Each structure stands twice: as structure tokens, then as C-alpha cells.
CSV table of C-alpha atoms in Angstrom, one decimal:
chain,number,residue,atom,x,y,z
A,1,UNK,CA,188.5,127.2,120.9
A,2,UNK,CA,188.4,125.4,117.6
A,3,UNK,CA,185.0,126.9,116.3
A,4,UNK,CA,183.8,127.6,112.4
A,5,UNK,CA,180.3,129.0,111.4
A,6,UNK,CA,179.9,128.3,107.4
A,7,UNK,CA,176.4,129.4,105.6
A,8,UNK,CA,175.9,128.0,102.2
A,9,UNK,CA,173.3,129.2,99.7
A,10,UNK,CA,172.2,127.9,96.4
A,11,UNK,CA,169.3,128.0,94.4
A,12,UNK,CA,168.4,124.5,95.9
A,13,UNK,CA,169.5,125.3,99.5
A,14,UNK,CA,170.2,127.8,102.3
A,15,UNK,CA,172.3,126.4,105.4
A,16,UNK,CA,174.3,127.4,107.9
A,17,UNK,CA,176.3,125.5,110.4
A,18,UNK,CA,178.0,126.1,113.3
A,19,UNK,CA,180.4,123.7,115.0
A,20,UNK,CA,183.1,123.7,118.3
A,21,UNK,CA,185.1,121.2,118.3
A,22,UNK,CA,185.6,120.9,121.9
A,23,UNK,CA,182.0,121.1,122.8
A,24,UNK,CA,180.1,118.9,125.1
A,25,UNK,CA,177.8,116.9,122.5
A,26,UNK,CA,175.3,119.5,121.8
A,27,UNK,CA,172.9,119.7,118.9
A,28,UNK,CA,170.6,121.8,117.6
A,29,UNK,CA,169.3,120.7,114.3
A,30,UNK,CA,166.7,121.7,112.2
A,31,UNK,CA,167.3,120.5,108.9
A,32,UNK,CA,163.5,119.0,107.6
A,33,UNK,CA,164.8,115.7,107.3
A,34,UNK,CA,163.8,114.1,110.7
A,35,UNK,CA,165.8,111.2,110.1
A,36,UNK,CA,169.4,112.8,109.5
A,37,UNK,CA,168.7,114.9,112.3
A,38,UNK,CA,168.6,111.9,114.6
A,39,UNK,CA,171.5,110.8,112.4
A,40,UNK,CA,173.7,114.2,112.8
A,41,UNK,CA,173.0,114.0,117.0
A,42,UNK,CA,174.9,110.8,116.8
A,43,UNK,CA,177.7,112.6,115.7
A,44,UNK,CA,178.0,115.2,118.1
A,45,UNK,CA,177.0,113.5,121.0
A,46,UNK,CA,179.8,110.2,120.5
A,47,UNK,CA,182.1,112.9,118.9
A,48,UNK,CA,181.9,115.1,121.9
A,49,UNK,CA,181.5,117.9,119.7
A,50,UNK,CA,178.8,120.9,119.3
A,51,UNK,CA,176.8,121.4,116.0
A,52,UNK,CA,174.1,123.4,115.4
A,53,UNK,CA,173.0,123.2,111.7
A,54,UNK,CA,169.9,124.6,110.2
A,55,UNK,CA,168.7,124.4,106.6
A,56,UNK,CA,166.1,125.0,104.5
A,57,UNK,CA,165.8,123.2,101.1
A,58,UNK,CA,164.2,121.7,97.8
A,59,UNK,CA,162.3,118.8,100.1
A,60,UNK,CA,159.1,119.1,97.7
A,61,UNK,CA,161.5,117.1,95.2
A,62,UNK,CA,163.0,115.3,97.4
A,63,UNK,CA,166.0,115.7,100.1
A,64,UNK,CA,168.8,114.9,98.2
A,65,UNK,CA,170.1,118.6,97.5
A,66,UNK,CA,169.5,119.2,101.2
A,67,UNK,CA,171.3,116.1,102.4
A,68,UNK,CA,174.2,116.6,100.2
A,69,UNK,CA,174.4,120.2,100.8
A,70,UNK,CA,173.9,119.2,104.7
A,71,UNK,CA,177.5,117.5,104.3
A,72,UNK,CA,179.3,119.9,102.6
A,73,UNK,CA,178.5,122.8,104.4
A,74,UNK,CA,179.5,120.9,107.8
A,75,UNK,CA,182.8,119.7,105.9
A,76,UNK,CA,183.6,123.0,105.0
A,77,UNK,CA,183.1,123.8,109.1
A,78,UNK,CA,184.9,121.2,110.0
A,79,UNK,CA,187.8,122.2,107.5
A,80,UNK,CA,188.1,125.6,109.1
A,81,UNK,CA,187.2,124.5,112.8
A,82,UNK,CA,190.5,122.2,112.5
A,83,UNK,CA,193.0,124.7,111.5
A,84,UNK,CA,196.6,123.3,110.5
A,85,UNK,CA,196.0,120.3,112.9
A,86,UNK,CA,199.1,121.1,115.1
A,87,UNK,CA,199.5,118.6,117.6
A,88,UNK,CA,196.0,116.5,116.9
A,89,UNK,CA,196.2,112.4,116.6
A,90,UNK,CA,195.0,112.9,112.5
A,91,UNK,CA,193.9,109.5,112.3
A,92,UNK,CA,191.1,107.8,114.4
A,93,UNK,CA,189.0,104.8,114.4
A,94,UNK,CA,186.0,103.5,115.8
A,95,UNK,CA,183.8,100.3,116.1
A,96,UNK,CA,180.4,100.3,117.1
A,97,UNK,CA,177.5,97.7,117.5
A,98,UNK,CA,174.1,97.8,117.9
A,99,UNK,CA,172.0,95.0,118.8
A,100,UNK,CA,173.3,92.4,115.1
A,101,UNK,CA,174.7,95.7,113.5
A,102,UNK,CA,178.2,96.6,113.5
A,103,UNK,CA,180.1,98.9,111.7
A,104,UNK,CA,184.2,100.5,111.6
A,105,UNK,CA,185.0,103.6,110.7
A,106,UNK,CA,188.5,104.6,109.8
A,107,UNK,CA,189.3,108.4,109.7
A,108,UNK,CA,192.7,110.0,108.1
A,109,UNK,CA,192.9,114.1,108.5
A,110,UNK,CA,194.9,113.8,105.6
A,111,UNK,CA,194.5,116.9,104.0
A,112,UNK,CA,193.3,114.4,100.8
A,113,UNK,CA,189.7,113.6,100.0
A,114,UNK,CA,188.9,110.0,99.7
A,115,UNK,CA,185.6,108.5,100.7
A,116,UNK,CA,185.1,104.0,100.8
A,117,UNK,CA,181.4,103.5,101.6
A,118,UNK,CA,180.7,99.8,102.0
A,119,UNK,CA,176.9,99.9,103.4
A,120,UNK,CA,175.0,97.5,101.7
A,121,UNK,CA,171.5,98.3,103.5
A,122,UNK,CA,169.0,95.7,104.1
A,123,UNK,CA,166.5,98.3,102.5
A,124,UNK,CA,166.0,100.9,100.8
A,125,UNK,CA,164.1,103.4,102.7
A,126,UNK,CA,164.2,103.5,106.7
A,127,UNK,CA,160.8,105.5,107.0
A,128,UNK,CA,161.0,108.5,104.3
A,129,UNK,CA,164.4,108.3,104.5
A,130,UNK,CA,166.3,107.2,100.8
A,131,UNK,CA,169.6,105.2,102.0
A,132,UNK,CA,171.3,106.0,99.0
A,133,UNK,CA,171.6,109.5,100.6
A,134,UNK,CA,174.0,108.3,103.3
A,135,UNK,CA,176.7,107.9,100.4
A,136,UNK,CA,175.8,111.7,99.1
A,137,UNK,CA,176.4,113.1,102.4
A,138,UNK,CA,179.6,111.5,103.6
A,139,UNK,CA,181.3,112.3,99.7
A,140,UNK,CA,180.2,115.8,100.5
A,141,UNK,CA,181.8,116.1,104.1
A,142,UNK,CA,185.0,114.2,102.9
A,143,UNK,CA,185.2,116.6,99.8
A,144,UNK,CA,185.7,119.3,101.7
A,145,UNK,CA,187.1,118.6,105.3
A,146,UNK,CA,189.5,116.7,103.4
A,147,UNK,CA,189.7,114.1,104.5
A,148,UNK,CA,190.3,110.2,103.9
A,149,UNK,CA,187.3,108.3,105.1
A,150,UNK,CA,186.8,104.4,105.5
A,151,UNK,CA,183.1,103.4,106.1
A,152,UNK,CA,182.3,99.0,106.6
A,153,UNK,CA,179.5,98.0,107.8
A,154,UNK,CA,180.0,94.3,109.0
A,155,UNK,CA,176.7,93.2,109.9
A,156,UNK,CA,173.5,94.2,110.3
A,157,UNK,CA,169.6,92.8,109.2
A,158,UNK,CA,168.0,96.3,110.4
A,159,UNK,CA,168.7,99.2,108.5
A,160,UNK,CA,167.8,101.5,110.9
A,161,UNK,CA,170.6,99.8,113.2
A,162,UNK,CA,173.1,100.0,110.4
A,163,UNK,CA,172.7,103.4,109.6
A,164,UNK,CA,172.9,104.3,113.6
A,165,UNK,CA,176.3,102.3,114.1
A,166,UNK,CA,178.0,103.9,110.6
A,167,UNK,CA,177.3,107.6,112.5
A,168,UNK,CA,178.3,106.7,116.1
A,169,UNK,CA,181.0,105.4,115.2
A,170,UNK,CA,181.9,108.1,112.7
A,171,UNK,CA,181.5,110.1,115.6
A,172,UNK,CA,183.9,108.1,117.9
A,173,UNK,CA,186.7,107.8,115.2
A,174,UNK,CA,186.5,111.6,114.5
A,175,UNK,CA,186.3,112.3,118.6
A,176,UNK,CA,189.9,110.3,118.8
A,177,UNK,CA,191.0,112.1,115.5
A,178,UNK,CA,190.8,115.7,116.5
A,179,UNK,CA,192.0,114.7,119.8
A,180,UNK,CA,195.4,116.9,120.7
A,181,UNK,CA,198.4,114.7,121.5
A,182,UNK,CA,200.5,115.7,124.2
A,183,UNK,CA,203.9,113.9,122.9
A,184,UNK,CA,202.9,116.2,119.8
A,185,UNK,CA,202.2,119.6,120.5
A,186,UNK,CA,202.7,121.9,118.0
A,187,UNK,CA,203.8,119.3,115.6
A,188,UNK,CA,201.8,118.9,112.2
A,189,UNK,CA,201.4,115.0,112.3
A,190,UNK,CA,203.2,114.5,108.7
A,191,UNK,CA,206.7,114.2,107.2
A,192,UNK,CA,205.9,116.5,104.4
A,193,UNK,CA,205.1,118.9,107.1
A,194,UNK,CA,202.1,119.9,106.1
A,195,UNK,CA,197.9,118.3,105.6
């Protein structure tokens, strides 16, 4: 099973995360920031995946450490979870709509962190949520699951709905990513050999 528990304290933030890979689309997340939660069960359920993340941060300033910290402890799972990457598909790709939303997501297991973010949301806060924080926690999961990460969203007047098609379909892409390819088992899916 392709499992990784990672616990990350800071001065700012204590979380720990667990993650299987081949789960069922489990969550349990406790993380004080209602929103991301809903956010983060998009990701396991459409990614087929089981995460279980609690944390515990600076949220009388405001949940930016927390958020940020939220994606790089769950990048560093995912980095361990996914081993060499022997026989997986490496890249994956997703659309999603909801209602006038729609957004692609592109994934590349490259071993390289790259993050494109083009989310221009319709406003600026969905409930207490600061939008801007979407951006901090995707460069924190790319930076350290390495990997190269394409994020467009093509329509959308509801922010809400934008924000919920970016992470279902993040979900999808990285479902189909991980995936293990029968016509390459056992074979790291690169010419240098190595991600």
C-alpha cells in the first residue's frame, strides 16, 4: 500500500497528515478552516484517495500559515506515499464543470516543482475564506511532491463554483496520475531513468 504519515511543527503550526493512496475517498479533516476542509474532501473523494489531516494553527492572525503549511505537509506525504513511481501513468489531467464554472488541471509527477495558477476569482473572500490562499496552498503541495502543476480556470461568475471545480479536478488529474500502468510495470516513466 502506498501510505505516508508526515507531522510538521513550527512555531506557527502543528500538523500531521496521513494519506493512502489507494484508499476509497475518505476524509477526516480537522484543520479550523471550514472552507479548505470542504475544499481538501474534494480531493480525496474524486482522487480516490484517503487523507486524514489535522492541524492546529496561528488562525487568531489569520489562516495563511495554516493553509500554506496545510499544503506542504500533504506534499511532503504525497512525496513519500509515491515512492520511485515505478509503473504509475506520471502525468494526468482532468476537466471539471460546475454549473458556468469550469476548470483543467494538468499534473506532471515530474520529480520538478513548477506551479501555473490562472484563477482569477470573481471575489475575494468566499465566506471567511481569503482566495488568495488557494495560490499559497497549491505552491506549497507542488514544492514538495514535486511536481509540475498546471491550474486554468475557464469560466466561472461564482467563486465558490470556481474554487470547487480547480480541487475536483485536481483530484481527477492526480487519480489518473498515480494510476499504475499495466504496459509499464516496474518501469520509471522517463528516459533519464529516474523523477
Amino acid at each position: 500500500m502506498r501510505r505516508a504519515q508526515v507531522i510538521r511543527n513550527t512555531l506557527e503550526t502543528q500538523i500531521s497528515v496521513n494519506l493512502n493512496l489507494d484508499g476509497t475517498g475518505k476524509s477526516t479533516l480537522e484543520t479550523g478552516v471550514p472552507f479548505l476542509d470542504h475544499m481538501l474532501d474534494q480531493i480525496a473523494r474524486h482522487g480516490m484517495i484517503d487523507l486524514a489531516i489535522a492541524a492546529k494553527g496561528d488562525l487568531h492572525i489569520d489562516a495563511h500559515h495554516t493553509v500554506e503549511d496545510i499544503g506542504i505537509t500533504l506534499g511532503q506525504a504525497f512525496a513519500k506515499a509515491v515512492g520511485d513511481k515505478k509503473g504509475l501513468r506520471r502525468y494526468g489531467h482532468a476537466y471539471v464543470p460546475l454549473d458556468e464554472a469550469l476548470s483543467r488541471v494538468v499534473i506532471d509527477l515530474s520529480g520538478r516543482p513548477g506551479l501555473v495558477f490562472n484563477v482569477a476569482f470573481t471575489r475575494a473572500r468566499i465566506g471567511d475564506f481569503d482566495v488568495d490562499l488557494f495560490h499559497e496552498f497549491f505552491q506549497g503541495l507542488t514544492n514538495h511532491a514535486l511536481m509540475t502543476l498546471h491550474i486554468d480556470n475557464l469560466s466561472g461568475r461564482n467563486a465558490h463554483h470556481q474554487a470547487e471545480t480547480v480541487f475536483k479536478a485536481f483530484g481527477r488529474a492526480l487519480r489518473m496520475a498515480i494510476e499504475h500502468d499495466p504496459a509499464a510495470a516496474g518501469i520509471i516513466p522517463s528516459t533519464k531513468g529516474t523523477l
